Amino acid sequence: TQLLEQSPQFLSIQEGENLTVYCNSSSVFSSLQWYRQEPGEGPVLLVTVVTGGEVKKLKRLTFQFGDARKDSSLHITAAQPGDTGLYLCAGHSSGTYKYIFGTGTRLKVLA
Amino acid sequence: DVKVTQSSRYLVKRTGEKVFLECVQDMDHENMFWYRQDPGLGLRLIYFSYDVKMKEKGDIPEGYSVSREKKERFSLILESASTNQTSMYLCASSGRGLLDTEAFFGQGTRLTVV
């Protein structure tokens, strides 16, 4: 069974701090997505990474795909209250229809 | 922009009722999914469909059925709602091409069964 474990599960930080969220698996994925979900809403896609070692930046968010395509990280620089939400990673293998979702990291940024 | 629309944001139903949750996507995606999301359990796949009239069970199909009569529409049916089906229900869609790697989600339906 493919699993994606995220850490930490919960994170509460002050505005302006930096943080990193990790997404780890023993399985290889052909692509990995990161989503952010706000309370009462559906997950919104932030980024997709497909190449081992790939780094993508989205303003203050930096996403990295591990060299072996088994893990990923999300780094937020100078967090703001608007970054508050549930961050989900999802792994996808080409040739399959399914997505394997991580357990989620709930981030709260305090003003 | 990809749009996945779920018919209701909030629903309250009584135990034993038959409940229909509707989802429509406008990107001509082949694949559509229904998940439920519960605190501490994450997203769990109920059913998915890879083509019109085609469906496969996900991880937790018991108590649910689905219908896909048209490519853009995927319905989730709770045959006889029970209180343990109170949850957030999320519909998603994705393409099938090599470059179609992402799943796109609707806004969710918060279902309460009383």
PDB file of C-alpha atoms in Angstrom:
ATOM      1  CA  THR A   1       0.000   0.000   0.000  1.00  0.00           C
ATOM      2  CA  GLN A   2       1.348   3.396  -0.965  1.00  0.00           C
ATOM      3  CA  LEU A   3       1.453   5.929   1.855  1.00  0.00           C
ATOM      4  CA  LEU A   4       2.475   9.550   2.073  1.00  0.00           C
ATOM      5  CA  GLU A   5       3.399  10.825   5.498  1.00  0.00           C
ATOM      6  CA  GLN A   6       3.519  14.513   6.212  1.00  0.00           C
ATOM      7  CA  SER A   7       5.282  16.217   9.065  1.00  0.00           C
ATOM      8  CA  PRO A   8       4.635  18.043  11.172  1.00  0.00           C
ATOM      9  CA  GLN A   9       0.914  17.435  11.567  1.00  0.00           C
ATOM     10  CA  PHE A  10       0.346  20.790  13.251  1.00  0.00           C
ATOM     11  CA  LEU A  11       2.379  23.962  13.204  1.00  0.00           C
ATOM     12  CA  SER A  12       1.660  27.275  14.915  1.00  0.00           C
ATOM     13  CA  ILE A  13       4.136  30.068  14.250  1.00  0.00           C
ATOM     14  CA  GLN A  14       4.435  33.828  14.427  1.00  0.00           C
ATOM     15  CA  GLU A  15       4.167  36.038  11.389  1.00  0.00           C
ATOM     16  CA  GLY A  16       7.549  36.475   9.738  1.00  0.00           C
ATOM     17  CA  GLU A  17       8.956  33.088  10.710  1.00  0.00           C
ATOM     18  CA  ASN A  18      10.127  30.481   8.217  1.00  0.00           C
ATOM     19  CA  LEU A  19       8.886  26.893   8.134  1.00  0.00           C
ATOM     20  CA  THR A  20       9.286  23.636   6.238  1.00  0.00           C
ATOM     21  CA  VAL A  21       6.724  20.899   5.719  1.00  0.00           C
ATOM     22  CA  TYR A  22       7.823  17.418   4.669  1.00  0.00           C
ATOM     23  CA  CYS A  23       6.075  14.760   2.614  1.00  0.00           C
ATOM     24  CA  ASN A  24       7.683  11.307   2.628  1.00  0.00           C
ATOM     25  CA  SER A  25       6.982   7.959   1.037  1.00  0.00           C
ATOM     26  CA  SER A  26       8.717   4.677   0.367  1.00  0.00           C
ATOM     27  CA  SER A  27       7.120   4.664  -3.086  1.00  0.00           C
ATOM     28  CA  VAL A  28       8.258   6.426  -6.237  1.00  0.00           C
ATOM     29  CA  PHE A  29       5.827   8.825  -7.858  1.00  0.00           C
ATOM     30  CA  SER A  30       5.898  10.229 -11.364  1.00  0.00           C
ATOM     31  CA  SER A  31       4.547  13.539 -10.063  1.00  0.00           C
ATOM     32  CA  LEU A  32       3.650  15.157  -6.794  1.00  0.00           C
ATOM     33  CA  GLN A  33       1.175  17.928  -6.098  1.00  0.00           C
ATOM     34  CA  TRP A  34       0.853  20.344  -3.209  1.00  0.00           C
ATOM     35  CA  TYR A  35      -2.536  21.756  -2.258  1.00  0.00           C
ATOM     36  CA  ARG A  36      -3.749  24.292   0.301  1.00  0.00           C
ATOM     37  CA  GLN A  37      -7.169  23.943   1.816  1.00  0.00           C
ATOM     38  CA  GLU A  38      -8.971  26.589   3.845  1.00  0.00           C
ATOM     39  CA  PRO A  39     -11.731  25.689   6.307  1.00  0.00           C
ATOM     40  CA  GLY A  40     -14.968  24.736   4.574  1.00  0.00           C
ATOM     41  CA  GLU A  41     -13.403  24.816   1.114  1.00  0.00           C
ATOM     42  CA  GLY A  42     -11.940  22.280  -1.294  1.00  0.00           C
ATOM     43  CA  PRO A  43      -8.176  21.889  -1.768  1.00  0.00           C
ATOM     44  CA  VAL A  44      -6.629  24.358  -4.206  1.00  0.00           C
ATOM     45  CA  LEU A  45      -3.663  23.261  -6.286  1.00  0.00           C
ATOM     46  CA  LEU A  46      -0.450  25.165  -5.562  1.00  0.00           C
ATOM     47  CA  VAL A  47       2.145  23.360  -7.654  1.00  0.00           C
ATOM     48  CA  THR A  48       3.098  20.131  -9.412  1.00  0.00           C
ATOM     49  CA  VAL A  49       6.643  18.755  -9.460  1.00  0.00           C
ATOM     50  CA  VAL A  50       7.588  15.995 -11.860  1.00  0.00           C
ATOM     51  CA  THR A  51      11.378  15.760 -12.123  1.00  0.00           C
ATOM     52  CA  GLY A  52      13.651  14.368  -9.410  1.00  0.00           C
ATOM     53  CA  GLY A  53      15.464  17.261  -7.721  1.00  0.00           C
ATOM     54  CA  GLU A  54      13.112  19.833  -9.200  1.00  0.00           C
ATOM     55  CA  VAL A  55      12.633  23.087  -7.318  1.00  0.00           C
ATOM     56  CA  LYS A  56       9.705  25.404  -7.960  1.00  0.00           C
ATOM     57  CA  LYS A  57       9.000  28.764  -6.398  1.00  0.00           C
ATOM     58  CA  LEU A  58       5.659  30.430  -5.909  1.00  0.00           C
ATOM     59  CA  LYS A  59       6.319  33.839  -4.323  1.00  0.00           C
ATOM     60  CA  ARG A  60       7.409  32.984  -0.747  1.00  0.00           C
ATOM     61  CA  LEU A  61       6.769  29.245  -1.191  1.00  0.00           C
ATOM     62  CA  THR A  62       9.528  26.908  -2.387  1.00  0.00           C
ATOM     63  CA  PHE A  63       8.715  23.332  -3.364  1.00  0.00           C
ATOM     64  CA  GLN A  64      11.283  20.608  -3.900  1.00  0.00           C
ATOM     65  CA  PHE A  65      10.912  17.088  -5.254  1.00  0.00           C
ATOM     66  CA  GLY A  66      13.435  14.577  -3.926  1.00  0.00           C
ATOM     67  CA  ASP A  67      16.048  13.163  -6.269  1.00  0.00           C
ATOM     68  CA  ALA A  68      14.475   9.707  -6.051  1.00  0.00           C
ATOM     69  CA  ARG A  69      10.929  11.130  -6.429  1.00  0.00           C
ATOM     70  CA  LYS A  70       9.858   9.615  -3.126  1.00  0.00           C
ATOM     71  CA  ASP A  71       9.674  12.760  -1.041  1.00  0.00           C
ATOM     72  CA  SER A  72       9.009  16.465  -1.237  1.00  0.00           C
ATOM     73  CA  SER A  73       9.245  19.549   0.889  1.00  0.00           C
ATOM     74  CA  LEU A  74       7.469  22.885   1.079  1.00  0.00           C
ATOM     75  CA  HIS A  75       9.340  25.826   2.557  1.00  0.00           C
ATOM     76  CA  ILE A  76       7.589  29.082   3.398  1.00  0.00           C
ATOM     77  CA  THR A  77       9.664  32.191   3.950  1.00  0.00           C
ATOM     78  CA  ALA A  78       8.375  34.997   6.177  1.00  0.00           C
ATOM     79  CA  ALA A  79       5.017  33.376   6.819  1.00  0.00           C
ATOM     80  CA  GLN A  80       1.925  35.571   6.842  1.00  0.00           C
ATOM     81  CA  PRO A  81      -1.520  35.013   8.390  1.00  0.00           C
ATOM     82  CA  GLY A  82      -2.858  34.444   4.870  1.00  0.00           C
ATOM     83  CA  ASP A  83      -0.728  31.287   4.669  1.00  0.00           C
ATOM     84  CA  THR A  84      -2.897  29.677   7.347  1.00  0.00           C
ATOM     85  CA  GLY A  85      -4.541  26.485   6.167  1.00  0.00           C
ATOM     86  CA  LEU A  86      -4.208  22.750   5.653  1.00  0.00           C
ATOM     87  CA  TYR A  87      -1.368  21.768   3.330  1.00  0.00           C
ATOM     88  CA  LEU A  88      -1.737  18.478   1.502  1.00  0.00           C
ATOM     89  CA  CYS A  89       0.693  16.644  -0.706  1.00  0.00           C
ATOM     90  CA  ALA A  90      -0.522  14.097  -3.240  1.00  0.00           C
ATOM     91  CA  GLY A  91       1.479  11.575  -5.224  1.00  0.00           C
ATOM     92  CA  HIS A  92       0.498  10.339  -8.628  1.00  0.00           C
ATOM     93  CA  SER A  93       1.909   7.494 -10.698  1.00  0.00           C
ATOM     94  CA  SER A  94       1.555   7.613 -14.466  1.00  0.00           C
ATOM     95  CA  GLY A  95      -0.664   4.905 -15.842  1.00  0.00           C
ATOM     96  CA  THR A  96      -2.880   4.931 -12.765  1.00  0.00           C
ATOM     97  CA  TYR A  97      -5.964   6.937 -12.015  1.00  0.00           C
ATOM     98  CA  LYS A  98      -5.423   7.273  -8.316  1.00  0.00           C
ATOM     99  CA  TYR A  99      -3.828   9.948  -6.204  1.00  0.00           C
ATOM    100  CA  ILE A 100      -2.255   9.112  -2.874  1.00  0.00           C
ATOM    101  CA  PHE A 101      -2.835  11.935  -0.405  1.00  0.00           C
ATOM    102  CA  GLY A 102      -0.670  12.810   2.523  1.00  0.00           C
ATOM    103  CA  THR A 103      -2.012  13.095   6.026  1.00  0.00           C
ATOM    104  CA  GLY A 104      -1.888  16.904   5.922  1.00  0.00           C
ATOM    105  CA  THR A 105      -0.138  19.676   7.841  1.00  0.00           C
ATOM    106  CA  ARG A 106      -2.332  22.217   9.562  1.00  0.00           C
ATOM    107  CA  LEU A 107      -0.535  25.562   9.659  1.00  0.00           C
ATOM    108  CA  LYS A 108      -1.578  28.553  11.722  1.00  0.00           C
ATOM    109  CA  VAL A 109       0.290  31.824  11.349  1.00  0.00           C
ATOM    110  CA  LEU A 110      -0.323  34.285  14.156  1.00  0.00           C
ATOM    111  CA  ALA A 111      -0.251  38.024  13.527  1.00  0.00           C
TER     112      ALA A 111
ATOM    113  CA  ASP B   1      -9.425  27.907 -15.454  1.00  0.00           C
ATOM    114  CA  VAL B   2     -10.547  24.436 -14.513  1.00  0.00           C
ATOM    115  CA  LYS B   3     -13.821  24.516 -12.717  1.00  0.00           C
ATOM    116  CA  VAL B   4     -15.295  21.713 -10.657  1.00  0.00           C
ATOM    117  CA  THR B   5     -18.649  22.603  -9.180  1.00  0.00           C
ATOM    118  CA  GLN B   6     -20.497  20.729  -6.482  1.00  0.00           C
ATOM    119  CA  SER B   7     -24.215  21.336  -6.322  1.00  0.00           C
ATOM    120  CA  SER B   8     -24.466  22.114  -2.611  1.00  0.00           C
ATOM    121  CA  ARG B   9     -22.127  23.629  -0.035  1.00  0.00           C
ATOM    122  CA  TYR B  10     -24.142  22.428   2.946  1.00  0.00           C
ATOM    123  CA  LEU B  11     -26.735  19.671   3.302  1.00  0.00           C
ATOM    124  CA  VAL B  12     -28.662  18.376   6.271  1.00  0.00           C
ATOM    125  CA  LYS B  13     -30.448  15.053   5.789  1.00  0.00           C
ATOM    126  CA  ARG B  14     -32.285  12.611   7.984  1.00  0.00           C
ATOM    127  CA  THR B  15     -31.161   9.070   8.704  1.00  0.00           C
ATOM    128  CA  GLY B  16     -32.485   6.691   6.068  1.00  0.00           C
ATOM    129  CA  GLU B  17     -32.918   9.294   3.341  1.00  0.00           C
ATOM    130  CA  LYS B  18     -31.485   8.772  -0.119  1.00  0.00           C
ATOM    131  CA  VAL B  19     -29.010  11.555  -0.789  1.00  0.00           C
ATOM    132  CA  PHE B  20     -27.626  12.747  -4.101  1.00  0.00           C
ATOM    133  CA  LEU B  21     -24.439  14.788  -4.367  1.00  0.00           C
ATOM    134  CA  GLU B  22     -23.768  16.227  -7.799  1.00  0.00           C
ATOM    135  CA  CYS B  23     -20.506  17.310  -9.359  1.00  0.00           C
ATOM    136  CA  VAL B  24     -19.875  18.951 -12.729  1.00  0.00           C
ATOM    137  CA  GLN B  25     -16.532  19.745 -14.384  1.00  0.00           C
ATOM    138  CA  ASP B  26     -15.949  21.913 -17.424  1.00  0.00           C
ATOM    139  CA  MET B  27     -12.532  20.725 -18.612  1.00  0.00           C
ATOM    140  CA  ASP B  28     -13.547  17.630 -20.552  1.00  0.00           C
ATOM    141  CA  HIS B  29     -11.659  15.488 -18.031  1.00  0.00           C
ATOM    142  CA  GLU B  30     -11.949  11.730 -18.318  1.00  0.00           C
ATOM    143  CA  ASN B  31     -11.373  10.968 -14.649  1.00  0.00           C
ATOM    144  CA  MET B  32     -13.630  12.011 -11.806  1.00  0.00           C
ATOM    145  CA  PHE B  33     -13.400  11.152  -8.128  1.00  0.00           C
ATOM    146  CA  TRP B  34     -15.406  11.309  -4.922  1.00  0.00           C
ATOM    147  CA  TYR B  35     -13.576  11.599  -1.609  1.00  0.00           C
ATOM    148  CA  ARG B  36     -14.665  12.120   1.931  1.00  0.00           C
ATOM    149  CA  GLN B  37     -12.557  14.056   4.373  1.00  0.00           C
ATOM    150  CA  ASP B  38     -12.713  13.537   8.106  1.00  0.00           C
ATOM    151  CA  PRO B  39     -10.528  14.970  10.874  1.00  0.00           C
ATOM    152  CA  GLY B  40      -7.581  12.722  11.563  1.00  0.00           C
ATOM    153  CA  LEU B  41      -8.369  10.437   8.622  1.00  0.00           C
ATOM    154  CA  GLY B  42      -7.446  12.664   5.697  1.00  0.00           C
ATOM    155  CA  LEU B  43      -8.940  12.207   2.247  1.00  0.00           C
ATOM    156  CA  ARG B  44     -10.347   8.782   1.537  1.00  0.00           C
ATOM    157  CA  LEU B  45     -11.395   7.715  -1.942  1.00  0.00           C
ATOM    158  CA  ILE B  46     -14.981   6.480  -2.212  1.00  0.00           C
ATOM    159  CA  TYR B  47     -15.341   5.885  -5.948  1.00  0.00           C
ATOM    160  CA  PHE B  48     -13.770   7.026  -9.149  1.00  0.00           C
ATOM    161  CA  SER B  49     -14.782   6.971 -12.778  1.00  0.00           C
ATOM    162  CA  TYR B  50     -12.415   6.904 -15.746  1.00  0.00           C
ATOM    163  CA  ASP B  51     -15.036   7.223 -18.455  1.00  0.00           C
ATOM    164  CA  VAL B  52     -18.752   7.590 -19.000  1.00  0.00           C
ATOM    165  CA  LYS B  53     -20.630   4.736 -17.341  1.00  0.00           C
ATOM    166  CA  MET B  54     -17.346   3.329 -15.995  1.00  0.00           C
ATOM    167  CA  LYS B  55     -16.621   3.261 -12.289  1.00  0.00           C
ATOM    168  CA  GLU B  56     -14.326   1.610  -9.821  1.00  0.00           C
ATOM    169  CA  LYS B  57     -14.550   1.262  -6.076  1.00  0.00           C
ATOM    170  CA  GLY B  58     -12.163   3.235  -3.996  1.00  0.00           C
ATOM    171  CA  ASP B  59     -11.079   2.510  -0.458  1.00  0.00           C
ATOM    172  CA  ILE B  60     -14.426   3.029   1.306  1.00  0.00           C
ATOM    173  CA  PRO B  61     -17.320   2.339  -1.123  1.00  0.00           C
ATOM    174  CA  GLU B  62     -19.691   0.736   1.383  1.00  0.00           C
ATOM    175  CA  GLY B  63     -22.977   2.606   1.668  1.00  0.00           C
ATOM    176  CA  TYR B  64     -22.353   4.604  -1.497  1.00  0.00           C
ATOM    177  CA  SER B  65     -22.987   4.274  -5.206  1.00  0.00           C
ATOM    178  CA  VAL B  66     -22.160   6.512  -8.152  1.00  0.00           C
ATOM    179  CA  SER B  67     -23.479   7.427 -11.549  1.00  0.00           C
ATOM    180  CA  ARG B  68     -21.728   8.848 -14.566  1.00  0.00           C
ATOM    181  CA  GLU B  69     -24.119   9.183 -17.480  1.00  0.00           C
ATOM    182  CA  LYS B  70     -22.343  12.167 -19.028  1.00  0.00           C
ATOM    183  CA  LYS B  71     -18.651  12.948 -19.172  1.00  0.00           C
ATOM    184  CA  GLU B  72     -18.949  16.205 -17.257  1.00  0.00           C
ATOM    185  CA  ARG B  73     -21.156  14.944 -14.416  1.00  0.00           C
ATOM    186  CA  PHE B  74     -20.423  12.504 -11.607  1.00  0.00           C
ATOM    187  CA  SER B  75     -22.998  11.828  -8.922  1.00  0.00           C
ATOM    188  CA  LEU B  76     -22.513  10.280  -5.514  1.00  0.00           C
ATOM    189  CA  ILE B  77     -25.514   8.528  -4.000  1.00  0.00           C
ATOM    190  CA  LEU B  78     -25.991   7.621  -0.375  1.00  0.00           C
ATOM    191  CA  GLU B  79     -28.562   4.871  -0.599  1.00  0.00           C
ATOM    192  CA  SER B  80     -29.736   5.183   2.995  1.00  0.00           C
ATOM    193  CA  ALA B  81     -27.946   7.929   4.863  1.00  0.00           C
ATOM    194  CA  SER B  82     -26.534   7.146   8.268  1.00  0.00           C
ATOM    195  CA  THR B  83     -24.999   9.387  10.913  1.00  0.00           C
ATOM    196  CA  ASN B  84     -21.534   7.950  10.259  1.00  0.00           C
ATOM    197  CA  GLN B  85     -21.736   9.420   6.768  1.00  0.00           C
ATOM    198  CA  THR B  86     -21.671  12.931   8.200  1.00  0.00           C
ATOM    199  CA  SER B  87     -18.572  14.340   6.552  1.00  0.00           C
ATOM    200  CA  MET B  88     -17.048  16.742   4.052  1.00  0.00           C
ATOM    201  CA  TYR B  89     -17.436  15.338   0.544  1.00  0.00           C
ATOM    202  CA  LEU B  90     -15.028  16.423  -2.162  1.00  0.00           C
ATOM    203  CA  CYS B  91     -15.323  15.861  -5.889  1.00  0.00           C
ATOM    204  CA  ALA B  92     -12.265  16.055  -8.146  1.00  0.00           C
ATOM    205  CA  SER B  93     -11.421  15.602 -11.805  1.00  0.00           C
ATOM    206  CA  SER B  94      -8.288  15.015 -13.838  1.00  0.00           C
ATOM    207  CA  GLY B  95      -7.295  14.390 -17.426  1.00  0.00           C
ATOM    208  CA  ARG B  96      -5.761  11.215 -18.685  1.00  0.00           C
ATOM    209  CA  GLY B  97      -2.943  12.554 -20.848  1.00  0.00           C
ATOM    210  CA  LEU B  98       0.726  12.204 -19.967  1.00  0.00           C
ATOM    211  CA  LEU B  99       0.840  15.884 -19.059  1.00  0.00           C
ATOM    212  CA  ASP B 100      -2.368  15.732 -17.015  1.00  0.00           C
ATOM    213  CA  THR B 101      -0.893  15.164 -13.617  1.00  0.00           C
ATOM    214  CA  GLU B 102      -3.099  17.254 -11.365  1.00  0.00           C
ATOM    215  CA  ALA B 103      -6.465  16.629  -9.784  1.00  0.00           C
ATOM    216  CA  PHE B 104      -8.741  19.653  -9.419  1.00  0.00           C
ATOM    217  CA  PHE B 105     -11.252  19.854  -6.610  1.00  0.00           C
ATOM    218  CA  GLY B 106     -14.682  21.308  -6.111  1.00  0.00           C
ATOM    219  CA  GLN B 107     -15.506  23.502  -3.140  1.00  0.00           C
ATOM    220  CA  GLY B 108     -16.829  20.613  -1.087  1.00  0.00           C
ATOM    221  CA  THR B 109     -20.196  19.612   0.350  1.00  0.00           C
ATOM    222  CA  ARG B 110     -20.546  19.517   4.105  1.00  0.00           C
ATOM    223  CA  LEU B 111     -23.158  16.817   4.768  1.00  0.00           C
ATOM    224  CA  THR B 112     -24.753  16.367   8.152  1.00  0.00           C
ATOM    225  CA  VAL B 113     -26.971  13.343   8.744  1.00  0.00           C
ATOM    226  CA  VAL B 114     -29.253  13.669  11.766  1.00  0.00           C
TER     227      VAL B 114
END
